[in-house]
């Protein structure tokens, strides 16, 4: 083969090897893919199909809780203003006075009526400081001692009372979410319903869409962080072999066998890269990684990480408020008569007198204490609908339709409350023993596992995502390089082999033993 042609051929091989090394270091594949491997290792448990199903079940349950509470937490929810209208509506339809209607409801459905008299829950929050001061004066102690006594002797009530201000004051504007926005629309996410929609429609779908992509990155061989080393070895071999053969071609006229062997080695290097690309599933793995990174990128911004922490902290307060009062097992219901008895003993007043005084001075708070556990409200609702059906001479379906049409906010709370009370210890869509089988488990999973994991992996994710080119382009580049290398090596290998055998053109190569047949000026 002519010396100039051989030199050009090997110079191209050197450039290809240097190009592969340049791709590895110029595209920062070492830091990017090592960071990516840490992200894969740390977040794979959150991207399994089981975890995705649990996320969806958990967020659906939280959505039911939001739908229950949104009408009743603040006056803005609308349910409080509908209560007197409902009493008036029943009064007109039955001919009873409003007082008679209310008395009948209290007798037949005491928990439900007490809950209606509680609304909105923000009114309870407004009464609590006065209640604490009243108890301090009555018991001849300080407000701090009252709270300490509640915490020690009535921990369930204390937990609910402590969490209530955070929930009522932050329901429509959760502190710390000032910069939190939806992914595509950039709409603000401030209120509890908006937080629910943000997790349900933005965050959880990222997990649902990428379980396969994460599994391919985690489960397939070789690991993601080994790709830069493999490519470095391939690039160094190509560049090194190219330099050696470039010098060989400049210094040695003959050596067809050596050159053919060298070109075969180059072909093997190209085939190795080709095999890595297709045999190790790089198209699927790095392509999937690119889709995952693009899909998850909005989750890992500073504003959303901070907003996630604040929003999940607020969800935790909601669960702290509800957990003692939703079910009998929560403990607050059992503590109410004990609290009345305690105040009675300390003041010398009868329990009836204590309860009457509390009702007069703090009607919303007293009503809430009488309404719990909320599971009793759920138990009363079917009987309440049947009672209204008889009183209004309508079918249960007509009663529900009338409630939905005339009192939509109350109807919403009534519709979703059973889902909350029935699912509090058994979240629908989860299995016993799973992290999210209970409402507290859902809170803990998102608050102690998911959001902290996002925060802990933010720097690595941004390292993976913060360089050009996108991961999805790396594989086509490597595939193209491998094909070019194999074609180039194949052409020159065939040229070496063919010239020696068929002598393509005069003087292209000197076949051993036939030097005398080749003109000297072409040697």
Short mmCIF file of C-alpha atoms in Angstrom, two decimals:
data_model
loop_
_atom_site.label_atom_id
_atom_site.label_comp_id
_atom_site.label_asym_id
_atom_site.label_seq_id
_atom_site.Cartn_x
_atom_site.Cartn_y
_atom_site.Cartn_z
CA UNK A 1 0.00 0.00 0.00
CA UNK A 2 1.39 3.42 -0.82
CA UNK A 3 3.06 4.99 2.17
CA UNK A 4 1.05 8.23 1.98
CA UNK A 5 -2.22 6.33 1.88
CA UNK A 6 -1.19 4.18 4.82
CA UNK A 7 -0.13 7.25 6.80
CA UNK A 8 -3.47 8.95 6.17
CA UNK A 9 -5.31 5.78 7.18
CA UNK A 10 -3.50 5.49 10.48
CA UNK A 11 -3.74 9.22 11.13
CA UNK A 12 -7.52 8.88 10.89
CA UNK A 13 -7.39 6.02 13.42
CA UNK A 14 -5.41 8.22 15.80
CA UNK A 15 -7.97 10.99 15.38
CA UNK A 16 -10.84 8.59 16.03
CA UNK A 17 -9.18 7.36 19.23
CA UNK A 18 -8.55 10.92 20.35
CA UNK A 19 -12.16 11.75 19.40
CA UNK A 20 -13.49 8.99 21.65
CA UNK A 21 -11.34 10.28 24.51
CA UNK A 22 -12.52 13.79 23.72
CA UNK A 23 -16.12 12.61 23.85
CA UNK A 24 -15.52 11.02 27.27
CA UNK A 25 -13.81 14.04 28.80
CA UNK A 26 -15.37 16.82 26.74
CA UNK A 27 -18.86 15.62 27.54
CA UNK A 28 -17.89 15.10 31.22
CA UNK A 29 -19.03 11.49 31.09
CA UNK A 30 -17.04 10.50 34.19
CA UNK A 31 -18.69 12.97 36.61
CA UNK A 32 -22.04 12.79 34.84
CA UNK A 33 -22.42 9.03 34.76
CA UNK A 34 -20.92 8.52 38.21
CA UNK A 35 -23.47 11.02 39.51
CA UNK A 36 -26.10 9.24 37.44
CA UNK A 37 -25.17 5.90 39.00
CA UNK A 38 -25.64 7.35 42.48
CA UNK A 39 -29.04 8.70 41.46
CA UNK A 40 -29.99 5.29 40.03
CA UNK A 41 -28.81 3.43 43.13
CA UNK A 42 -30.54 5.81 45.54
CA UNK A 43 -33.84 6.33 43.72
CA UNK A 44 -34.50 2.91 42.20
CA UNK A 45 -36.57 1.80 45.24
CA UNK A 46 -38.87 4.77 44.61
CA UNK A 47 -39.28 3.88 40.91
CA UNK A 48 -40.43 0.27 41.17
CA UNK A 49 -43.92 -0.58 39.87
CA UNK A 50 -44.95 -1.36 43.45
CA UNK A 51 -43.74 2.04 44.65
CA UNK A 52 -45.52 3.79 41.77
CA UNK A 53 -48.76 1.99 42.62
CA UNK A 54 -48.31 2.94 46.27
CA UNK A 55 -47.66 6.56 45.33
CA UNK A 56 -50.88 6.67 43.33
CA UNK A 57 -52.91 5.01 46.09
CA UNK A 58 -51.42 7.34 48.70
CA UNK A 59 -52.01 10.51 46.73
CA UNK A 60 -55.56 9.42 45.90
CA UNK A 61 -56.23 8.99 49.60
CA UNK A 62 -54.73 12.38 50.40
CA UNK A 63 -56.96 13.79 47.67
CA UNK A 64 -60.02 12.35 49.43
CA UNK A 65 -58.84 13.97 52.67
CA UNK A 66 -58.42 17.34 50.93
CA UNK A 67 -61.87 17.04 49.36
CA UNK A 68 -63.29 16.37 52.83
CA UNK A 69 -61.51 19.20 54.60
CA UNK A 70 -61.49 21.93 51.97
CA UNK A 71 -65.16 22.90 52.50
CA UNK A 72 -64.93 22.91 56.30
CA UNK A 73 -61.51 24.30 57.32
CA UNK A 74 -62.08 27.99 56.58
CA UNK A 75 -65.11 30.17 55.77
CA UNK A 76 -63.84 30.26 52.19
CA UNK A 77 -64.66 26.54 51.93
CA UNK A 78 -68.36 27.38 51.99
CA UNK A 79 -69.77 24.61 54.17
CA UNK A 80 -70.16 26.78 57.30
CA UNK A 81 -72.45 29.23 55.52
CA UNK A 82 -74.58 26.36 54.20
CA UNK A 83 -75.40 24.92 57.66
CA UNK A 84 -78.12 27.47 58.62
CA UNK A 85 -79.47 27.24 55.06
CA UNK A 86 -79.75 23.47 55.42
CA UNK A 87 -81.64 23.79 58.72
CA UNK A 88 -83.95 26.38 57.12
CA UNK A 89 -84.47 24.12 54.09
CA UNK A 90 -85.52 21.15 56.24
CA UNK A 91 -87.70 23.42 58.36
CA UNK A 92 -89.63 24.69 55.33
CA UNK A 93 -90.07 21.25 53.85
CA UNK A 94 -91.24 19.61 57.09
CA UNK A 95 -93.16 22.43 58.76
CA UNK A 96 -91.01 22.15 61.89
CA UNK A 97 -89.37 25.19 63.41
CA UNK A 98 -85.62 25.52 62.94
CA UNK A 99 -85.15 24.91 66.67
CA UNK A 100 -87.17 21.70 66.41
CA UNK A 101 -85.14 20.59 63.39
CA UNK A 102 -81.88 21.24 65.20
CA UNK A 103 -83.07 19.49 68.37
CA UNK A 104 -84.21 16.45 66.39
CA UNK A 105 -80.89 16.27 64.58
CA UNK A 106 -78.98 16.54 67.88
CA UNK A 107 -80.99 13.71 69.38
CA UNK A 108 -80.80 11.36 66.43
CA UNK A 109 -77.42 12.26 64.93
CA UNK A 110 -75.36 13.86 67.71
CA UNK A 111 -71.91 13.50 66.12
CA UNK A 112 -72.99 14.82 62.73
CA UNK A 113 -74.88 17.75 64.27
CA UNK A 114 -71.91 18.58 66.49
CA UNK A 115 -69.60 18.59 63.46
CA UNK A 116 -71.94 20.96 61.63
CA UNK A 117 -71.91 23.25 64.66
CA UNK A 118 -68.11 23.17 64.68
CA UNK A 119 -67.71 24.72 61.24
CA UNK A 120 -65.52 26.25 60.11
CA UNK A 121 -62.57 24.66 61.89
CA UNK A 122 -60.80 28.02 61.83
CA UNK A 123 -63.38 29.15 64.42
CA UNK A 124 -62.05 26.47 66.76
CA UNK A 125 -58.56 27.82 66.22
CA UNK A 126 -59.76 31.30 67.15
CA UNK A 127 -61.24 29.97 70.38
CA UNK A 128 -58.27 27.89 71.54
CA UNK A 129 -56.15 30.72 73.02
CA UNK A 130 -59.18 31.93 75.02
CA UNK A 131 -59.91 28.37 76.13
CA UNK A 132 -56.35 27.89 77.37
CA UNK A 133 -56.50 31.18 79.27
CA UNK A 134 -59.90 30.25 80.72
CA UNK A 135 -58.55 26.92 81.94
CA UNK A 136 -55.48 28.64 83.37
CA UNK A 137 -57.65 31.08 85.32
CA UNK A 138 -60.09 28.39 86.42
CA UNK A 139 -57.35 25.99 87.52
CA UNK A 140 -55.26 28.82 89.03
CA UNK A 141 -52.20 28.10 86.93
CA UNK A 142 -50.40 29.51 83.87
CA UNK A 143 -51.30 28.90 80.21
CA UNK A 144 -47.98 27.09 79.79
CA UNK A 145 -48.88 24.73 82.63
CA UNK A 146 -52.27 24.10 81.05
CA UNK A 147 -50.60 23.07 77.79
CA UNK A 148 -48.07 20.94 79.66
CA UNK A 149 -50.92 19.23 81.56
CA UNK A 150 -52.78 18.60 78.31
CA UNK A 151 -49.68 17.12 76.73
CA UNK A 152 -49.01 14.85 79.69
CA UNK A 153 -52.53 13.70 80.51
CA UNK A 154 -54.42 14.18 77.24
CA UNK A 155 -51.79 13.71 74.49
CA UNK A 156 -54.24 13.01 71.66
CA UNK A 157 -56.22 16.18 72.29
CA UNK A 158 -52.98 18.13 72.73
CA UNK A 159 -51.68 16.86 69.38
CA UNK A 160 -54.85 17.91 67.56
CA UNK A 161 -54.96 21.31 69.27
CA UNK A 162 -51.29 21.94 68.49
CA UNK A 163 -51.62 21.06 64.80
CA UNK A 164 -54.91 22.90 64.24
CA UNK A 165 -53.49 26.44 63.85
CA UNK A 166 -50.98 25.32 61.22
CA UNK A 167 -53.75 23.66 59.21
CA UNK A 168 -56.35 26.43 59.39
CA UNK A 169 -53.93 29.31 58.91
CA UNK A 170 -52.04 27.66 56.06
CA UNK A 171 -54.85 25.91 54.21
CA UNK A 172 -55.16 28.54 51.48
CA UNK A 173 -51.54 29.71 51.52
CA UNK A 174 -49.06 27.12 52.80
CA UNK A 175 -45.92 28.85 54.15
CA UNK A 176 -42.79 28.01 52.17
CA UNK A 177 -44.58 27.37 48.86
CA UNK A 178 -44.27 30.94 47.59
CA UNK A 179 -42.12 29.80 44.61
CA UNK A 180 -43.69 26.39 44.03
CA UNK A 181 -45.33 26.08 40.60
CA UNK A 182 -46.86 23.44 38.35
CA UNK A 183 -44.52 21.79 35.84
CA UNK A 184 -45.95 22.82 32.50
CA UNK A 185 -48.17 25.80 33.27
CA UNK A 186 -45.99 27.41 35.97
CA UNK A 187 -49.19 28.20 37.86
CA UNK A 188 -48.61 28.89 41.58
CA UNK A 189 -49.10 26.02 44.03
CA UNK A 190 -50.10 27.54 47.37
CA UNK A 191 -53.29 26.03 48.78
CA UNK A 192 -53.89 22.50 50.03
CA UNK A 193 -56.05 21.60 46.97
CA UNK A 194 -53.34 22.97 44.66
CA UNK A 195 -50.69 20.91 46.47
CA UNK A 196 -52.85 17.83 46.02
CA UNK A 197 -53.16 18.48 42.28
CA UNK A 198 -49.42 19.19 41.99
CA UNK A 199 -48.46 15.82 43.44
CA UNK A 200 -51.24 13.93 41.70
CA UNK A 201 -50.77 15.38 38.22
CA UNK A 202 -47.08 16.37 38.15
CA UNK A 203 -44.87 14.51 40.63
CA UNK A 204 -46.37 11.02 40.85
CA UNK A 205 -46.74 10.65 37.04
CA UNK A 206 -42.96 11.09 36.69
CA UNK A 207 -42.53 7.90 38.72
CA UNK A 208 -45.32 6.09 36.89
CA UNK A 209 -43.87 6.90 33.46
CA UNK A 210 -40.29 5.93 34.27
CA UNK A 211 -40.35 2.63 36.17
CA UNK A 212 -39.07 0.75 33.09
CA UNK A 213 -36.41 3.35 32.34
CA UNK A 214 -35.07 3.18 35.89
CA UNK A 215 -35.12 -0.62 35.91
CA UNK A 216 -33.06 -0.76 32.69
CA UNK A 217 -30.48 1.59 34.19
CA UNK A 218 -30.29 -0.32 37.46
CA UNK A 219 -30.68 -3.97 36.49
CA UNK A 220 -28.85 -4.33 33.18
CA UNK A 221 -25.10 -4.93 32.82
CA UNK A 222 -22.74 -3.11 32.71
CA UNK A 223 -23.44 -0.39 35.25
CA UNK A 224 -23.90 3.14 34.00
CA UNK A 225 -20.74 4.45 35.66
CA UNK A 226 -18.57 1.84 33.88
CA UNK A 227 -19.24 3.29 30.42
CA UNK A 228 -16.68 6.13 30.66
CA UNK A 229 -13.91 3.68 31.67
CA UNK A 230 -14.79 1.29 28.85
CA UNK A 231 -14.77 4.12 26.31
CA UNK A 232 -11.50 5.47 27.71
CA UNK A 233 -9.86 2.08 27.21
CA UNK A 234 -11.27 1.82 23.68
CA UNK A 235 -10.15 5.33 22.78
CA UNK A 236 -6.70 4.84 24.25
CA UNK A 237 -6.25 1.54 22.39
CA UNK A 238 -7.31 3.10 19.09
CA UNK A 239 -5.11 6.16 19.54
CA UNK A 240 -2.13 4.12 20.76
CA UNK A 241 -2.36 1.56 17.99
CA UNK A 242 -2.81 4.32 15.45
CA UNK A 243 0.34 6.13 16.63
CA UNK A 244 2.41 2.94 16.61
CA UNK A 245 1.28 2.01 13.11
CA UNK A 246 1.67 5.58 11.89
CA UNK A 247 5.33 5.47 12.91
CA UNK A 248 5.65 1.95 11.49
CA UNK A 249 4.25 3.11 8.14
CA UNK A 250 6.69 6.01 7.99
CA UNK A 251 9.71 3.86 8.80
CA UNK A 252 9.01 0.48 7.19
CA UNK A 253 8.25 -0.09 3.52
CA UNK A 254 7.13 -3.69 3.81
CA UNK A 255 5.13 -5.51 6.49
CA UNK A 256 1.84 -6.39 4.86
CA UNK A 257 1.11 -9.02 7.54
CA UNK A 258 1.73 -6.57 10.37
CA UNK A 259 -0.47 -3.96 8.77
CA UNK A 260 -3.28 -6.43 8.13
CA UNK A 261 -3.10 -7.57 11.73
CA UNK A 262 -3.19 -3.96 12.90
CA UNK A 263 -6.19 -3.14 10.72
CA UNK A 264 -7.92 -6.25 12.03
CA UNK A 265 -7.26 -4.98 15.54
CA UNK A 266 -8.81 -1.62 14.63
CA UNK A 267 -11.83 -3.44 13.26
CA UNK A 268 -12.11 -5.33 16.55
CA UNK A 269 -11.98 -2.04 18.48
CA UNK A 270 -14.81 -0.66 16.34
CA UNK A 271 -16.73 -3.89 16.75
CA UNK A 272 -16.24 -3.67 20.52
CA UNK A 273 -17.79 -0.22 20.59
CA UNK A 274 -20.57 -1.45 18.30
CA UNK A 275 -21.14 -4.40 20.60
CA UNK A 276 -21.21 -2.14 23.62
CA UNK A 277 -23.79 0.10 22.00
CA UNK A 278 -26.12 -2.68 20.89
CA UNK A 279 -25.16 -5.65 23.03
CA UNK A 280 -25.37 -3.73 26.31
CA UNK A 281 -28.61 -2.05 25.25
CA UNK A 282 -27.21 1.47 25.30
CA UNK A 283 -29.91 2.76 22.97
CA UNK A 284 -32.61 1.60 25.36
CA UNK A 285 -30.68 2.45 28.54
CA UNK A 286 -29.28 5.89 27.70
CA UNK A 287 -32.33 6.73 25.61
CA UNK A 288 -34.53 5.83 28.57
CA UNK A 289 -32.19 7.74 30.85
CA UNK A 290 -32.56 10.78 28.63
CA UNK A 291 -36.36 10.57 28.80
CA UNK A 292 -36.21 10.07 32.57
CA UNK A 293 -33.89 13.04 33.05
CA UNK A 294 -36.04 15.30 30.88
CA UNK A 295 -39.19 14.15 32.65
CA UNK A 296 -37.79 14.51 36.15
CA UNK A 297 -35.83 17.73 35.63
CA UNK A 298 -38.66 19.98 36.90
CA UNK A 299 -38.73 18.04 40.18
CA UNK A 300 -35.12 18.88 41.00
CA UNK A 301 -35.17 22.69 40.82
CA UNK A 302 -34.33 24.59 43.99
CA UNK A 303 -37.79 26.18 44.15
CA UNK A 304 -39.59 22.83 43.90
CA UNK A 305 -37.34 21.04 46.37
CA UNK A 306 -38.02 23.82 48.88
CA UNK A 307 -41.71 23.81 48.02
CA UNK A 308 -41.89 20.03 48.37
CA UNK A 309 -40.41 20.19 51.86
CA UNK A 310 -42.88 22.89 52.90
CA UNK A 311 -45.90 21.20 51.35
CA UNK A 312 -45.15 17.78 52.85
CA UNK A 313 -44.54 19.47 56.20
CA UNK A 314 -48.03 20.92 55.90
CA UNK A 315 -49.48 17.51 55.00
CA UNK A 316 -47.81 16.19 58.14
CA UNK A 317 -49.66 18.80 60.21
CA UNK A 318 -52.95 17.79 58.60
CA UNK A 319 -52.31 14.16 59.55
CA UNK A 320 -51.29 15.22 63.07
CA UNK A 321 -54.61 17.04 63.40
CA UNK A 322 -56.74 14.25 61.97
CA UNK A 323 -55.07 11.14 63.36
CA UNK A 324 -56.34 11.58 66.96
CA UNK A 325 -59.89 12.47 65.93
CA UNK A 326 -60.77 10.34 62.89
CA UNK A 327 -61.07 6.97 64.60
CA UNK A 328 -61.71 5.78 68.13
CA UNK A 329 -58.17 4.37 68.13
CA UNK A 330 -56.85 7.91 67.69
CA UNK A 331 -57.52 8.47 71.37
CA UNK A 332 -58.98 11.97 71.47
CA UNK A 333 -62.60 10.82 71.84
CA UNK A 334 -61.75 8.76 74.92
CA UNK A 335 -59.91 11.72 76.46
CA UNK A 336 -62.86 14.15 76.21
CA UNK A 337 -64.85 12.83 79.22
CA UNK A 338 -61.60 12.46 81.14
CA UNK A 339 -60.76 16.11 80.44
CA UNK A 340 -64.20 17.25 81.62
CA UNK A 341 -63.83 15.12 84.76
CA UNK A 342 -60.34 16.54 85.36
CA UNK A 343 -61.57 20.14 85.18
CA UNK A 344 -64.53 19.21 87.38
CA UNK A 345 -62.25 17.82 90.08
CA UNK A 346 -59.87 20.75 89.95
CA UNK A 347 -62.62 23.40 90.14
CA UNK A 348 -65.28 21.69 92.25
CA UNK A 349 -67.85 22.27 89.50
CA UNK A 350 -70.06 19.44 88.32
CA UNK A 351 -69.21 17.89 84.98
CA UNK A 352 -72.50 19.19 83.59
CA UNK A 353 -71.57 22.70 84.74
CA UNK A 354 -68.12 22.42 83.18
CA UNK A 355 -69.60 21.26 79.88
CA UNK A 356 -72.28 23.97 79.93
CA UNK A 357 -69.66 26.65 80.57
CA UNK A 358 -67.48 25.39 77.75
CA UNK A 359 -70.44 25.33 75.36
CA UNK A 360 -71.34 28.91 76.21
CA UNK A 361 -67.83 30.35 76.00
CA UNK A 362 -66.26 28.14 73.32
CA UNK A 363 -69.11 26.66 71.25
CA UNK A 364 -67.09 25.59 68.19
CA UNK A 365 -64.37 23.88 70.23
CA UNK A 366 -66.89 22.11 72.44
CA UNK A 367 -68.84 20.98 69.37
CA UNK A 368 -65.68 19.51 67.85
CA UNK A 369 -64.95 17.57 71.04
CA UNK A 370 -68.51 16.20 70.92
CA UNK A 371 -68.24 15.32 67.21
CA UNK A 372 -65.24 13.02 67.53
CA UNK A 373 -64.42 10.40 66.50
CA UNK A 374 -65.35 11.37 62.96
CA UNK A 375 -65.95 7.71 62.16
CA UNK A 376 -69.18 8.09 64.18
CA UNK A 377 -70.27 10.80 61.75
CA UNK A 378 -69.67 8.34 58.92
CA UNK A 379 -71.77 5.76 60.75
CA UNK A 380 -74.64 8.27 61.16
CA UNK A 381 -74.72 9.51 57.56
CA UNK A 382 -76.78 6.66 56.03
CA UNK A 383 -79.34 6.99 58.79
CA UNK A 384 -79.37 10.77 58.37
CA UNK A 385 -80.12 10.43 54.65
CA UNK A 386 -82.89 7.92 55.42
CA UNK A 387 -84.36 10.31 58.02
CA UNK A 388 -84.32 13.22 55.59
CA UNK A 389 -85.83 10.99 52.94
CA UNK A 390 -88.77 10.22 55.23
CA UNK A 391 -89.12 13.78 56.51
CA UNK A 392 -88.98 15.33 53.06
CA UNK A 393 -91.05 12.58 51.41
CA UNK A 394 -88.35 11.88 48.86
CA UNK A 395 -86.15 8.99 47.87
CA UNK A 396 -82.58 8.79 49.19
CA UNK A 397 -81.35 9.51 45.66
CA UNK A 398 -83.50 12.65 45.53
CA UNK A 399 -82.21 13.73 48.95
CA UNK A 400 -78.59 13.34 47.82
CA UNK A 401 -79.34 15.20 44.61
CA UNK A 402 -81.00 18.03 46.55
CA UNK A 403 -78.02 18.26 48.90
CA UNK A 404 -75.61 18.36 45.97
CA UNK A 405 -77.62 21.03 44.18
CA UNK A 406 -78.44 23.31 47.11
CA UNK A 407 -75.54 22.66 49.51
CA UNK A 408 -72.61 21.59 47.29
CA UNK A 409 -69.88 22.23 49.87
CA UNK A 410 -71.56 20.25 52.61
CA UNK A 411 -72.37 17.54 50.09
CA UNK A 412 -68.70 17.34 49.10
CA UNK A 413 -67.54 16.94 52.71
CA UNK A 414 -70.23 14.34 53.40
CA UNK A 415 -69.36 12.41 50.24
CA UNK A 416 -65.63 12.13 50.95
CA UNK A 417 -65.65 11.79 54.74
CA UNK A 418 -66.51 8.05 54.66
CA UNK A 419 -63.57 7.44 52.31
CA UNK A 420 -61.25 9.08 54.82
CA UNK A 421 -62.55 7.37 57.95
CA UNK A 422 -62.77 3.95 56.29
CA UNK A 423 -59.35 4.24 54.68
CA UNK A 424 -57.45 5.84 57.56
CA UNK A 425 -55.99 2.54 58.71
CA UNK A 426 -56.41 0.73 55.39
CA UNK A 427 -55.63 2.98 52.44
CA UNK A 428 -57.36 1.60 49.31
CA UNK A 429 -54.95 0.21 46.75
CA UNK A 430 -52.27 -0.72 49.29
CA UNK A 431 -51.47 -4.04 50.94
CA UNK A 432 -51.12 -4.76 54.62
CA UNK A 433 -47.56 -4.23 55.76
CA UNK A 434 -46.67 -1.79 52.98
CA UNK A 435 -45.19 1.59 54.00
CA UNK A 436 -48.35 3.39 52.86
CA UNK A 437 -51.03 1.11 54.26
CA UNK A 438 -52.24 3.81 56.70
CA UNK A 439 -52.70 7.55 56.48
CA UNK A 440 -49.77 8.06 58.84
CA UNK A 441 -47.74 5.71 56.64
CA UNK A 442 -48.56 7.77 53.54
CA UNK A 443 -47.44 10.92 55.36
CA UNK A 444 -44.24 9.29 56.57
CA UNK A 445 -43.40 7.79 53.17
CA UNK A 446 -43.63 11.11 51.35
CA UNK A 447 -42.25 13.16 54.24
CA UNK A 448 -39.44 10.89 55.43
CA UNK A 449 -38.51 8.97 52.26
CA UNK A 450 -39.53 10.60 48.98
CA UNK A 451 -38.89 14.30 49.55
CA UNK A 452 -35.64 13.78 51.53
CA UNK A 453 -34.41 11.46 48.75
CA UNK A 454 -35.13 14.13 46.14
CA UNK A 455 -33.24 16.71 48.17
CA UNK A 456 -30.31 14.36 48.83
CA UNK A 457 -29.93 13.54 45.12
CA UNK A 458 -30.50 17.02 43.73
CA UNK A 459 -26.79 17.81 43.23
CA UNK A 460 -26.09 14.49 41.49
CA UNK A 461 -29.13 14.83 39.28
CA UNK A 462 -28.13 18.34 38.25
CA UNK A 463 -24.59 17.09 37.50
CA UNK A 464 -26.08 14.39 35.28
CA UNK A 465 -28.39 16.83 33.55
CA UNK A 466 -26.20 19.92 33.52
CA UNK A 467 -23.92 19.22 30.53
CA UNK A 468 -24.24 18.97 26.76
CA UNK A 469 -25.07 16.79 24.93
CA UNK A 470 -28.24 15.25 26.30
CA UNK A 471 -27.74 11.60 27.21
CA UNK A 472 -30.09 10.56 24.44
CA UNK A 473 -27.51 11.77 21.85
CA UNK A 474 -24.51 9.92 23.30
CA UNK A 475 -25.55 6.50 21.98
CA UNK A 476 -26.08 7.56 18.32
CA UNK A 477 -22.68 9.27 18.39
CA UNK A 478 -20.98 6.12 19.68
CA UNK A 479 -22.88 3.96 17.20
CA UNK A 480 -21.84 6.17 14.29
CA UNK A 481 -18.20 6.15 15.44
CA UNK A 482 -18.15 2.35 15.70
CA UNK A 483 -19.59 1.90 12.20
CA UNK A 484 -17.13 4.38 10.67
CA UNK A 485 -14.20 2.67 12.41
CA UNK A 486 -15.25 -0.80 11.21
CA UNK A 487 -15.77 0.42 7.64
CA UNK A 488 -12.46 2.27 7.62
CA UNK A 489 -10.56 -0.71 9.04
CA UNK A 490 -12.33 -3.08 6.66
CA UNK A 491 -11.42 -1.01 3.62
CA UNK A 492 -7.75 -0.83 4.53
CA UNK A 493 -7.60 -4.48 5.58
CA UNK A 494 -9.05 -5.52 2.24
CA UNK A 495 -6.71 -3.16 0.45
CA UNK A 496 -3.70 -4.75 2.15
CA UNK A 497 -4.95 -8.26 1.44
CA UNK A 498 -6.10 -7.55 -2.09
CA UNK A 499 -3.04 -5.67 -3.28
CA UNK A 500 -0.78 -8.47 -2.19
CA UNK A 501 -2.89 -11.02 -3.99
CA UNK A 502 -4.23 -9.30 -7.06
CA UNK A 503 -1.99 -6.23 -7.13
CA UNK A 504 -4.53 -3.38 -7.40
CA UNK A 505 -2.45 -0.99 -9.43
CA UNK A 506 1.29 -1.02 -9.93
CA UNK A 507 3.55 -0.64 -6.97
CA UNK A 508 0.84 -0.36 -4.30
CA UNK A 509 2.54 -3.08 -2.33
CA UNK A 510 5.66 -5.18 -2.61
CA UNK A 511 4.93 -8.87 -2.32
CA UNK A 512 7.81 -10.76 -0.68
CA UNK A 513 9.85 -12.62 -3.29
CA UNK A 514 8.57 -10.44 -6.12
CA UNK A 515 10.49 -7.26 -5.45
CA UNK A 516 12.40 -7.67 -8.68
CA UNK A 517 9.10 -7.39 -10.62
CA UNK A 518 8.26 -3.99 -9.16
CA UNK A 519 9.90 -0.96 -10.69
CA UNK A 520 12.43 0.50 -8.32
CA UNK A 521 10.97 4.02 -8.40
CA UNK A 522 7.61 2.58 -7.07
CA UNK A 523 9.16 0.50 -4.24
#
